[in-house]
Short mmCIF file of N, CA and C in Angstrom, two decimals:
data_model
loop_
_atom_site.label_atom_id
_atom_site.label_comp_id
_atom_site.label_asym_id
_atom_site.label_seq_id
_atom_site.Cartn_x
_atom_site.Cartn_y
_atom_site.Cartn_z
N UNK L 998 139.99 86.57 115.24
CA UNK L 998 139.78 87.58 114.18
C UNK L 998 138.27 87.79 113.99
N UNK L 999 137.82 88.97 114.02
CA UNK L 999 136.42 89.28 113.89
C UNK L 999 136.04 89.14 112.38
N UNK L 1000 134.82 88.70 112.13
CA UNK L 1000 134.40 88.62 110.72
C UNK L 1000 134.36 90.07 110.12
N UNK L 1001 134.76 90.11 108.79
CA UNK L 1001 134.75 91.40 108.12
C UNK L 1001 133.70 91.38 107.02
N UNK L 1002 133.14 92.49 106.84
CA UNK L 1002 132.09 92.63 105.71
C UNK L 1002 132.93 92.82 104.44
N UNK L 1003 132.43 92.13 103.36
CA UNK L 1003 133.09 92.24 102.08
C UNK L 1003 132.72 93.58 101.45
N UNK L 1004 133.62 94.15 100.71
CA UNK L 1004 133.32 95.41 100.04
C UNK L 1004 132.19 95.27 99.03
N UNK L 1005 131.40 96.28 98.87
CA UNK L 1005 130.27 96.26 98.01
C UNK L 1005 130.76 96.30 96.53
N UNK L 1006 130.05 95.59 95.71
CA UNK L 1006 130.46 95.57 94.29
C UNK L 1006 129.90 96.81 93.52
N UNK L 1007 130.76 97.56 93.02
CA UNK L 1007 130.30 98.78 92.31
C UNK L 1007 129.70 98.46 90.91
N UNK L 1008 130.07 97.28 90.39
CA UNK L 1008 129.59 96.90 89.08
C UNK L 1008 128.08 96.82 89.08
N UNK L 1009 127.50 96.37 90.14
CA UNK L 1009 126.03 96.20 90.12
C UNK L 1009 125.31 97.57 90.09
N UNK L 1010 125.94 98.57 90.76
CA UNK L 1010 125.36 99.87 90.77
C UNK L 1010 125.53 100.56 89.42
N UNK L 1011 126.67 100.35 88.84
CA UNK L 1011 126.99 101.04 87.53
C UNK L 1011 126.13 100.43 86.42
N UNK L 1012 125.81 99.11 86.50
CA UNK L 1012 125.02 98.50 85.51
C UNK L 1012 123.59 99.00 85.64
N UNK L 1013 123.12 99.27 86.83
CA UNK L 1013 121.79 99.83 87.03
C UNK L 1013 121.79 101.22 86.48
N UNK L 1014 122.85 101.96 86.71
CA UNK L 1014 122.94 103.36 86.20
C UNK L 1014 122.98 103.31 84.67
N UNK L 1015 123.66 102.37 84.17
CA UNK L 1015 123.74 102.29 82.72
C UNK L 1015 122.38 101.96 82.07
N UNK L 1016 121.56 101.16 82.77
CA UNK L 1016 120.28 100.79 82.30
C UNK L 1016 119.33 101.95 82.29
N UNK L 1017 119.42 102.83 83.36
CA UNK L 1017 118.60 103.96 83.43
C UNK L 1017 119.05 104.97 82.34
N UNK L 1018 120.34 105.12 82.16
CA UNK L 1018 120.87 106.00 81.10
C UNK L 1018 120.35 105.62 79.78
N UNK L 1019 120.41 104.40 79.49
CA UNK L 1019 119.97 103.82 78.13
C UNK L 1019 118.45 104.06 78.02
N UNK L 1020 117.77 103.92 79.12
CA UNK L 1020 116.28 104.13 79.05
C UNK L 1020 115.96 105.60 78.79
N UNK L 1021 116.62 106.48 79.53
CA UNK L 1021 116.32 107.88 79.34
C UNK L 1021 116.80 108.44 78.02
N UNK L 1022 117.81 107.82 77.42
CA UNK L 1022 118.31 108.22 76.12
C UNK L 1022 117.27 107.99 75.04
N UNK L 1023 116.34 107.03 75.25
CA UNK L 1023 115.35 106.65 74.26
C UNK L 1023 114.23 107.68 74.25
N UNK L 1024 114.11 108.57 75.22
CA UNK L 1024 113.08 109.60 75.31
C UNK L 1024 113.58 110.86 74.67
N UNK L 1025 112.58 111.66 74.15
CA UNK L 1025 112.92 113.00 73.65
C UNK L 1025 112.99 113.94 74.83
N UNK L 1026 113.57 115.03 74.63
CA UNK L 1026 113.70 116.05 75.71
C UNK L 1026 112.32 116.49 76.22
N UNK L 1027 111.36 116.63 75.31
CA UNK L 1027 110.01 116.98 75.70
C UNK L 1027 109.33 115.93 76.61
N UNK L 1028 109.55 114.68 76.29
CA UNK L 1028 109.03 113.54 77.09
C UNK L 1028 109.65 113.47 78.44
N UNK L 1029 110.89 113.78 78.55
CA UNK L 1029 111.59 113.74 79.86
C UNK L 1029 111.08 114.90 80.74
N UNK L 1030 110.86 116.13 80.10
CA UNK L 1030 110.32 117.23 80.86
C UNK L 1030 108.92 116.91 81.34
N UNK L 1031 108.12 116.29 80.48
CA UNK L 1031 106.76 115.86 80.87
C UNK L 1031 106.77 114.85 82.00
N UNK L 1032 107.69 113.92 81.92
CA UNK L 1032 107.82 112.92 82.98
C UNK L 1032 108.24 113.57 84.30
N UNK L 1033 109.17 114.46 84.29
CA UNK L 1033 109.63 115.12 85.50
C UNK L 1033 108.53 116.05 86.12
N UNK L 1034 107.86 116.74 85.24
CA UNK L 1034 106.80 117.62 85.78
C UNK L 1034 105.59 116.77 86.38
N UNK L 1035 105.36 115.61 85.76
CA UNK L 1035 104.32 114.74 86.32
C UNK L 1035 104.72 114.16 87.71
N UNK L 1036 105.97 113.78 87.80
CA UNK L 1036 106.52 113.29 89.11
C UNK L 1036 106.51 114.33 90.15
N UNK L 1037 106.90 115.52 89.82
CA UNK L 1037 106.86 116.67 90.75
C UNK L 1037 105.47 116.95 91.23
N UNK L 1038 104.52 116.94 90.26
CA UNK L 1038 103.12 117.25 90.60
C UNK L 1038 102.58 116.10 91.50
N UNK L 1039 102.86 114.84 91.25
CA UNK L 1039 102.42 113.78 92.15
C UNK L 1039 102.98 113.93 93.55
N UNK L 1040 104.25 114.29 93.58
CA UNK L 1040 104.85 114.49 94.93
C UNK L 1040 104.21 115.65 95.65
N UNK L 1041 103.93 116.73 94.93
CA UNK L 1041 103.33 117.89 95.60
C UNK L 1041 101.93 117.54 96.06
N UNK L 1042 101.15 116.79 95.25
CA UNK L 1042 99.76 116.37 95.74
C UNK L 1042 99.88 115.46 96.93
N UNK L 1043 100.86 114.58 96.92
CA UNK L 1043 100.92 113.63 98.09
C UNK L 1043 101.30 114.40 99.34
N UNK L 1044 102.18 115.35 99.26
CA UNK L 1044 102.55 116.08 100.41
C UNK L 1044 101.43 116.99 100.92
N UNK L 1045 100.59 117.60 99.99
CA UNK L 1045 99.51 118.44 100.39
C UNK L 1045 98.32 117.66 100.95
N UNK L 1046 98.15 116.40 100.55
CA UNK L 1046 97.04 115.61 101.04
C UNK L 1046 97.45 114.83 102.31
N UNK L 1047 98.61 115.09 102.81
CA UNK L 1047 99.01 114.42 104.05
C UNK L 1047 99.45 113.02 103.78
N UNK L 1048 99.79 112.71 102.55
CA UNK L 1048 100.19 111.38 102.18
C UNK L 1048 101.54 111.00 102.79
N UNK L 1049 101.82 109.72 102.87
CA UNK L 1049 103.00 109.21 103.49
C UNK L 1049 103.95 108.62 102.46
N UNK L 1050 103.91 109.15 101.20
CA UNK L 1050 104.83 108.66 100.20
C UNK L 1050 106.23 109.04 100.58
N UNK L 1051 107.19 108.32 100.05
CA UNK L 1051 108.56 108.61 100.25
C UNK L 1051 108.95 109.92 99.72
N UNK L 1052 109.58 110.83 100.45
CA UNK L 1052 110.01 112.06 99.92
C UNK L 1052 111.15 111.85 98.86
N UNK L 1053 111.39 112.85 98.09
CA UNK L 1053 112.46 112.76 97.11
C UNK L 1053 113.80 112.64 97.77
N UNK L 1054 114.04 113.36 98.82
CA UNK L 1054 115.27 113.27 99.56
C UNK L 1054 115.01 112.85 101.01
N UNK L 1055 114.87 111.55 101.29
CA UNK L 1055 114.37 111.02 102.58
C UNK L 1055 115.26 111.43 103.76
N UNK L 1056 116.54 111.64 103.61
CA UNK L 1056 117.39 111.93 104.83
C UNK L 1056 117.46 113.42 105.11
N UNK L 1057 117.17 114.29 104.14
CA UNK L 1057 117.32 115.74 104.38
C UNK L 1057 116.29 116.25 105.32
N UNK L 1058 116.64 116.59 106.54
CA UNK L 1058 115.72 117.26 107.50
C UNK L 1058 114.69 116.40 108.07
N UNK L 1059 114.90 115.04 108.08
CA UNK L 1059 113.92 114.10 108.54
C UNK L 1059 113.60 114.27 109.99
N UNK L 1060 114.60 114.58 110.80
CA UNK L 1060 114.41 114.81 112.21
C UNK L 1060 113.52 116.05 112.46
N UNK L 1061 113.79 117.08 111.72
CA UNK L 1061 112.97 118.29 111.76
C UNK L 1061 111.52 118.06 111.43
N UNK L 1062 111.32 117.22 110.36
CA UNK L 1062 109.95 116.89 109.96
C UNK L 1062 109.23 116.12 110.99
N UNK L 1063 109.90 115.17 111.61
CA UNK L 1063 109.30 114.34 112.67
C UNK L 1063 108.89 115.22 113.85
N UNK L 1064 109.78 116.16 114.22
CA UNK L 1064 109.49 117.04 115.34
C UNK L 1064 108.32 117.95 115.03
N UNK L 1065 108.21 118.44 113.81
CA UNK L 1065 107.10 119.26 113.40
C UNK L 1065 105.77 118.44 113.40
N UNK L 1066 105.90 117.15 112.94
CA UNK L 1066 104.70 116.33 112.86
C UNK L 1066 104.19 116.06 114.27
N UNK L 1067 105.03 115.97 115.28
CA UNK L 1067 104.52 115.66 116.60
C UNK L 1067 103.87 116.89 117.21
N UNK L 1068 104.10 118.09 116.75
CA UNK L 1068 103.49 119.27 117.36
C UNK L 1068 102.47 119.98 116.46
N UNK L 1069 101.64 119.19 115.73
CA UNK L 1069 100.56 119.86 115.03
C UNK L 1069 99.49 120.21 116.00
N UNK L 1070 98.93 121.38 115.90
CA UNK L 1070 97.91 121.78 116.87
C UNK L 1070 96.64 121.02 116.75
N UNK L 1071 95.90 121.00 117.87
CA UNK L 1071 94.66 120.26 117.89
C UNK L 1071 93.69 120.97 116.97
N UNK L 1072 93.11 120.22 115.95
CA UNK L 1072 92.21 120.78 114.94
C UNK L 1072 91.25 119.81 114.46
N UNK L 1073 90.23 120.29 113.79
CA UNK L 1073 89.16 119.51 113.22
C UNK L 1073 89.59 119.01 111.84
N UNK L 1074 89.42 117.74 111.59
CA UNK L 1074 89.71 117.17 110.24
C UNK L 1074 88.51 116.38 109.82
N UNK L 1075 88.45 116.03 108.53
CA UNK L 1075 87.32 115.32 107.99
C UNK L 1075 87.73 114.26 106.99
N UNK L 1076 86.84 113.25 106.92
CA UNK L 1076 87.14 112.13 106.05
C UNK L 1076 85.77 111.62 105.56
N UNK L 1077 85.63 111.32 104.27
CA UNK L 1077 84.38 110.72 103.78
C UNK L 1077 84.52 109.24 103.80
N UNK L 1078 83.55 108.57 104.54
CA UNK L 1078 83.61 107.14 104.72
C UNK L 1078 82.23 106.54 104.54
N UNK L 1079 82.16 105.21 104.31
CA UNK L 1079 80.85 104.55 104.30
C UNK L 1079 80.45 104.27 105.71
N UNK L 1080 79.16 104.10 105.94
CA UNK L 1080 78.63 103.86 107.30
C UNK L 1080 79.20 102.53 107.77
N UNK L 1081 79.44 101.53 106.92
CA UNK L 1081 80.03 100.30 107.38
C UNK L 1081 81.42 100.47 107.94
N UNK L 1082 82.19 101.35 107.38
CA UNK L 1082 83.60 101.57 107.80
C UNK L 1082 83.65 102.27 109.18
N UNK L 1083 82.55 102.76 109.71
CA UNK L 1083 82.58 103.39 110.98
C UNK L 1083 82.78 102.45 112.18
N UNK L 1084 82.50 101.16 111.87
CA UNK L 1084 82.71 100.19 112.92
C UNK L 1084 81.69 100.12 114.02
N UNK L 1085 80.44 100.60 113.68
CA UNK L 1085 79.39 100.62 114.68
C UNK L 1085 78.41 99.43 114.51
N UNK L 1086 78.72 98.52 113.56
CA UNK L 1086 77.91 97.34 113.33
C UNK L 1086 76.80 97.45 112.31
N UNK L 1087 76.78 98.63 111.60
CA UNK L 1087 75.78 98.77 110.57
C UNK L 1087 76.29 98.41 109.21
N UNK L 1088 75.47 97.78 108.43
CA UNK L 1088 75.84 97.41 107.05
C UNK L 1088 75.16 98.40 106.12
N UNK L 1089 75.95 99.32 105.54
CA UNK L 1089 75.33 100.28 104.61
C UNK L 1089 76.41 100.83 103.71
N UNK L 1090 76.03 101.10 102.48
CA UNK L 1090 76.97 101.66 101.48
C UNK L 1090 76.90 103.19 101.48
N UNK L 1091 75.97 103.74 102.26
CA UNK L 1091 75.84 105.24 102.29
C UNK L 1091 77.13 105.80 102.85
N UNK L 1092 77.47 107.00 102.35
CA UNK L 1092 78.70 107.67 102.82
C UNK L 1092 78.32 108.84 103.72
N UNK L 1093 79.15 109.09 104.72
CA UNK L 1093 78.98 110.21 105.57
C UNK L 1093 80.34 110.98 105.73
N UNK L 1094 80.19 112.24 106.09
CA UNK L 1094 81.37 113.05 106.35
C UNK L 1094 81.67 112.92 107.82
N UNK L 1095 82.77 112.16 108.09
CA UNK L 1095 83.19 111.96 109.50
C UNK L 1095 84.24 112.98 109.90
N UNK L 1096 83.86 113.84 110.87
CA UNK L 1096 84.80 114.85 111.29
C UNK L 1096 85.39 114.41 112.64
N UNK L 1097 86.70 114.55 112.79
CA UNK L 1097 87.44 114.05 113.96
C UNK L 1097 88.48 115.08 114.42
N UNK L 1098 88.94 114.91 115.69
CA UNK L 1098 89.94 115.83 116.20
C UNK L 1098 91.28 115.17 116.18
N UNK L 1099 92.28 115.89 115.80
CA UNK L 1099 93.60 115.36 115.70
C UNK L 1099 94.64 116.45 116.00
N UNK L 1100 95.73 116.09 116.66
CA UNK L 1100 96.76 117.04 117.02
C UNK L 1100 97.25 116.91 118.43
N UNK L 1101 98.17 117.73 118.78
CA UNK L 1101 98.72 117.69 120.12
C UNK L 1101 98.23 118.92 120.90
N UNK L 1102 98.31 118.78 122.24
CA UNK L 1102 97.89 119.89 123.11
C UNK L 1102 99.06 120.32 123.95
N UNK L 1103 99.50 121.48 123.70
CA UNK L 1103 100.59 122.05 124.45
C UNK L 1103 99.96 123.05 125.39
N UNK L 1104 99.86 122.67 126.69
CA UNK L 1104 99.18 123.53 127.70
C UNK L 1104 100.11 123.82 128.83
N UNK L 1105 99.83 124.93 129.47
CA UNK L 1105 100.63 125.33 130.64
C UNK L 1105 100.38 124.32 131.75
N UNK L 1106 101.33 124.08 132.58
CA UNK L 1106 101.23 123.23 133.73
C UNK L 1106 100.28 123.89 134.73
N UNK L 1107 99.30 123.15 135.15
CA UNK L 1107 98.34 123.65 136.16
C UNK L 1107 98.61 123.01 137.52
N UNK L 1108 97.90 123.52 138.52
CA UNK L 1108 98.03 122.95 139.89
C UNK L 1108 97.64 121.47 139.87
N UNK L 1109 96.62 121.07 139.05
CA UNK L 1109 96.22 119.69 139.00
C UNK L 1109 97.43 118.85 138.52
N UNK L 1110 98.10 119.28 137.50
CA UNK L 1110 99.26 118.49 136.93
C UNK L 1110 100.33 118.30 138.00
N UNK L 1111 100.62 119.33 138.69
CA UNK L 1111 101.66 119.32 139.71
C UNK L 1111 101.26 118.34 140.85
N UNK L 1112 100.01 118.46 141.27
CA UNK L 1112 99.56 117.57 142.34
C UNK L 1112 99.51 116.09 141.83
N UNK L 1113 99.03 115.88 140.62
CA UNK L 1113 99.01 114.52 140.10
C UNK L 1113 100.41 113.90 140.08
N UNK L 1114 101.41 114.68 139.60
CA UNK L 1114 102.76 114.23 139.50
C UNK L 1114 103.26 113.89 140.91
N UNK L 1115 102.98 114.72 141.90
CA UNK L 1115 103.38 114.48 143.26
C UNK L 1115 102.82 113.16 143.85
N UNK L 1116 101.44 113.00 143.58
CA UNK L 1116 100.81 111.76 144.10
C UNK L 1116 101.28 110.51 143.43
N UNK L 1117 101.66 110.62 142.13
CA UNK L 1117 102.22 109.42 141.49
C UNK L 1117 103.65 109.15 142.00
N UNK L 1118 104.47 110.15 142.24
CA UNK L 1118 105.80 109.97 142.70
C UNK L 1118 105.79 109.40 144.12
N UNK L 1119 104.81 109.79 144.90
CA UNK L 1119 104.72 109.22 146.29
C UNK L 1119 103.96 107.90 146.37
N UNK L 1120 103.62 107.42 145.16
CA UNK L 1120 102.88 106.11 145.02
C UNK L 1120 101.54 106.11 145.73
N UNK L 1121 100.95 107.21 145.79
CA UNK L 1121 99.56 107.30 146.31
C UNK L 1121 98.57 106.81 145.27
N UNK L 1122 98.95 107.05 143.97
CA UNK L 1122 98.20 106.55 142.81
C UNK L 1122 99.01 105.53 142.11
N UNK L 1123 98.48 104.36 141.95
CA UNK L 1123 99.23 103.30 141.26
C UNK L 1123 98.45 102.62 140.20
N UNK L 1124 99.10 102.05 139.21
CA UNK L 1124 98.48 101.12 138.21
C UNK L 1124 97.32 101.70 137.44
N UNK L 1125 96.91 102.94 137.63
CA UNK L 1125 95.82 103.53 136.90
C UNK L 1125 96.37 104.29 135.68
N UNK L 1126 95.66 104.19 134.64
CA UNK L 1126 96.07 104.97 133.43
C UNK L 1126 95.60 106.42 133.58
N UNK L 1127 96.45 107.27 133.82
CA UNK L 1127 96.10 108.67 134.02
C UNK L 1127 96.97 109.56 133.06
N UNK L 1128 96.24 110.40 132.37
CA UNK L 1128 96.90 111.34 131.49
C UNK L 1128 97.33 112.58 132.26
N UNK L 1129 98.62 112.94 132.19
CA UNK L 1129 99.08 113.98 132.93
C UNK L 1129 99.03 115.31 132.12
N UNK L 1130 98.55 115.18 130.88
CA UNK L 1130 98.47 116.35 130.07
C UNK L 1130 97.13 116.28 129.30
N UNK L 1131 96.64 117.37 128.75
CA UNK L 1131 95.37 117.39 128.02
C UNK L 1131 95.50 116.70 126.67
N UNK L 1132 94.39 116.16 126.18
CA UNK L 1132 94.41 115.55 124.83
C UNK L 1132 93.33 116.21 123.97
N UNK L 1133 93.55 116.10 122.64
CA UNK L 1133 92.69 116.73 121.64
C UNK L 1133 91.42 115.87 121.52
N UNK L 1134 90.27 116.47 121.88
CA UNK L 1134 88.98 115.80 121.89
C UNK L 1134 87.90 116.77 121.34
N UNK L 1135 86.75 116.13 120.96
CA UNK L 1135 85.62 117.04 120.59
C UNK L 1135 85.04 117.81 121.72
N UNK L 1136 84.77 119.10 121.50
CA UNK L 1136 84.12 119.96 122.47
C UNK L 1136 82.64 119.99 122.20
N UNK L 1137 82.32 119.79 120.93
CA UNK L 1137 80.87 119.73 120.46
C UNK L 1137 80.75 118.79 119.30
N UNK L 1138 79.52 118.34 119.05
CA UNK L 1138 79.28 117.36 118.02
C UNK L 1138 78.30 117.94 116.97
N UNK L 1139 78.50 117.42 115.76
CA UNK L 1139 77.57 117.81 114.65
C UNK L 1139 76.18 117.25 114.93
N UNK L 1140 75.23 117.63 114.08
CA UNK L 1140 73.88 117.12 114.16
C UNK L 1140 73.90 115.59 114.06
N UNK L 1141 72.83 114.93 114.43
CA UNK L 1141 72.73 113.51 114.32
C UNK L 1141 72.82 113.09 112.85
N UNK L 1142 73.31 111.86 112.59
CA UNK L 1142 73.44 111.36 111.24
C UNK L 1142 72.38 110.26 111.06
N UNK L 1143 71.62 110.30 109.99
CA UNK L 1143 70.60 109.32 109.71
C UNK L 1143 70.96 108.63 108.33
N UNK L 1144 70.64 107.36 108.23
CA UNK L 1144 70.98 106.56 106.99
C UNK L 1144 70.12 105.35 106.99
N UNK L 1145 70.03 104.73 105.84
CA UNK L 1145 69.38 103.45 105.58
C UNK L 1145 70.48 102.35 105.54
N UNK L 1146 70.21 101.26 106.17
CA UNK L 1146 71.18 100.17 106.15
C UNK L 1146 70.91 99.28 104.90
N UNK L 1147 71.66 98.17 104.79
CA UNK L 1147 71.52 97.31 103.58
C UNK L 1147 70.12 96.59 103.52
N UNK L 1148 69.44 96.62 104.67
CA UNK L 1148 68.17 95.92 104.74
C UNK L 1148 67.01 96.93 104.77
N UNK L 1149 67.26 98.16 104.29
CA UNK L 1149 66.25 99.23 104.24
C UNK L 1149 65.64 99.60 105.60
N UNK L 1150 66.44 99.53 106.65
CA UNK L 1150 66.08 99.97 107.96
C UNK L 1150 66.70 101.33 108.19
N UNK L 1151 65.95 102.26 108.80
CA UNK L 1151 66.41 103.59 109.02
C UNK L 1151 66.99 103.73 110.42
N UNK L 1152 68.18 104.31 110.48
CA UNK L 1152 68.87 104.56 111.75
C UNK L 1152 69.28 105.99 111.95
N UNK L 1153 69.38 106.39 113.14
CA UNK L 1153 69.96 107.72 113.48
C UNK L 1153 71.02 107.55 114.55
N UNK L 1154 72.21 108.11 114.38
CA UNK L 1154 73.30 107.98 115.30
C UNK L 1154 73.64 109.40 115.76
N UNK L 1155 73.71 109.51 117.09
CA UNK L 1155 74.01 110.86 117.62
C UNK L 1155 75.51 110.91 118.09
N UNK L 1156 76.06 112.11 118.19
CA UNK L 1156 77.41 112.31 118.64
C UNK L 1156 78.43 111.46 117.80
N UNK L 1157 78.23 111.51 116.51
CA UNK L 1157 79.14 110.65 115.63
C UNK L 1157 80.31 111.53 115.12
N UNK L 1158 80.02 112.72 114.78
CA UNK L 1158 81.03 113.57 114.07
C UNK L 1158 81.29 114.81 114.93
N UNK L 1159 82.56 115.19 115.07
CA UNK L 1159 82.96 116.31 115.89
C UNK L 1159 82.59 117.61 115.08
N UNK L 1160 82.25 118.61 115.87
CA UNK L 1160 81.93 119.96 115.35
C UNK L 1160 82.99 120.93 115.74
N UNK L 1161 83.58 120.74 116.89
CA UNK L 1161 84.59 121.67 117.43
C UNK L 1161 85.57 120.84 118.28
N UNK L 1162 86.87 121.23 118.19
CA UNK L 1162 87.86 120.42 118.93
C UNK L 1162 88.56 121.39 119.88
N UNK L 1163 89.14 120.73 120.92
CA UNK L 1163 89.89 121.49 121.86
C UNK L 1163 90.67 120.56 122.80
N UNK L 1164 91.52 121.11 123.64
CA UNK L 1164 92.34 120.37 124.49
C UNK L 1164 91.60 120.14 125.80
N UNK L 1165 91.30 118.90 126.12
CA UNK L 1165 90.54 118.54 127.40
C UNK L 1165 91.44 117.74 128.34
#
């Protein structure tokens, strides 16, 4: 006889529901409306800022959302970070606007792609990491970035921030 899973206790869920009901009954109608509007506004801000908070209805259309997320076009994005966070070995509290390229590249198949696929299938090319499709990369860079480090030394870094993005 295979082991069977015991039925879930509904009492635990109903007591939780009862606790929330009692909690909400202590609020006035105006306070509940204010709470709901604040939650909706937080949710809207999280979704607009690209946040990864849990959606209100996590199962509804999640496959469609994942498919859409995979096919965001290659575009320029930006983030304000400290120089130390760039990972270049500088200690500085100064902040810079770091622009980067993000997204997918949907390109038509070229002769190169067909030939590369053929060479790989015939095992003429082995063990090398080769991209068979274009990737989203900077096409041009912003002006050089200059800053003072924590020891008052002046540095200039070139090709730090993207200016234009494209599929390469």
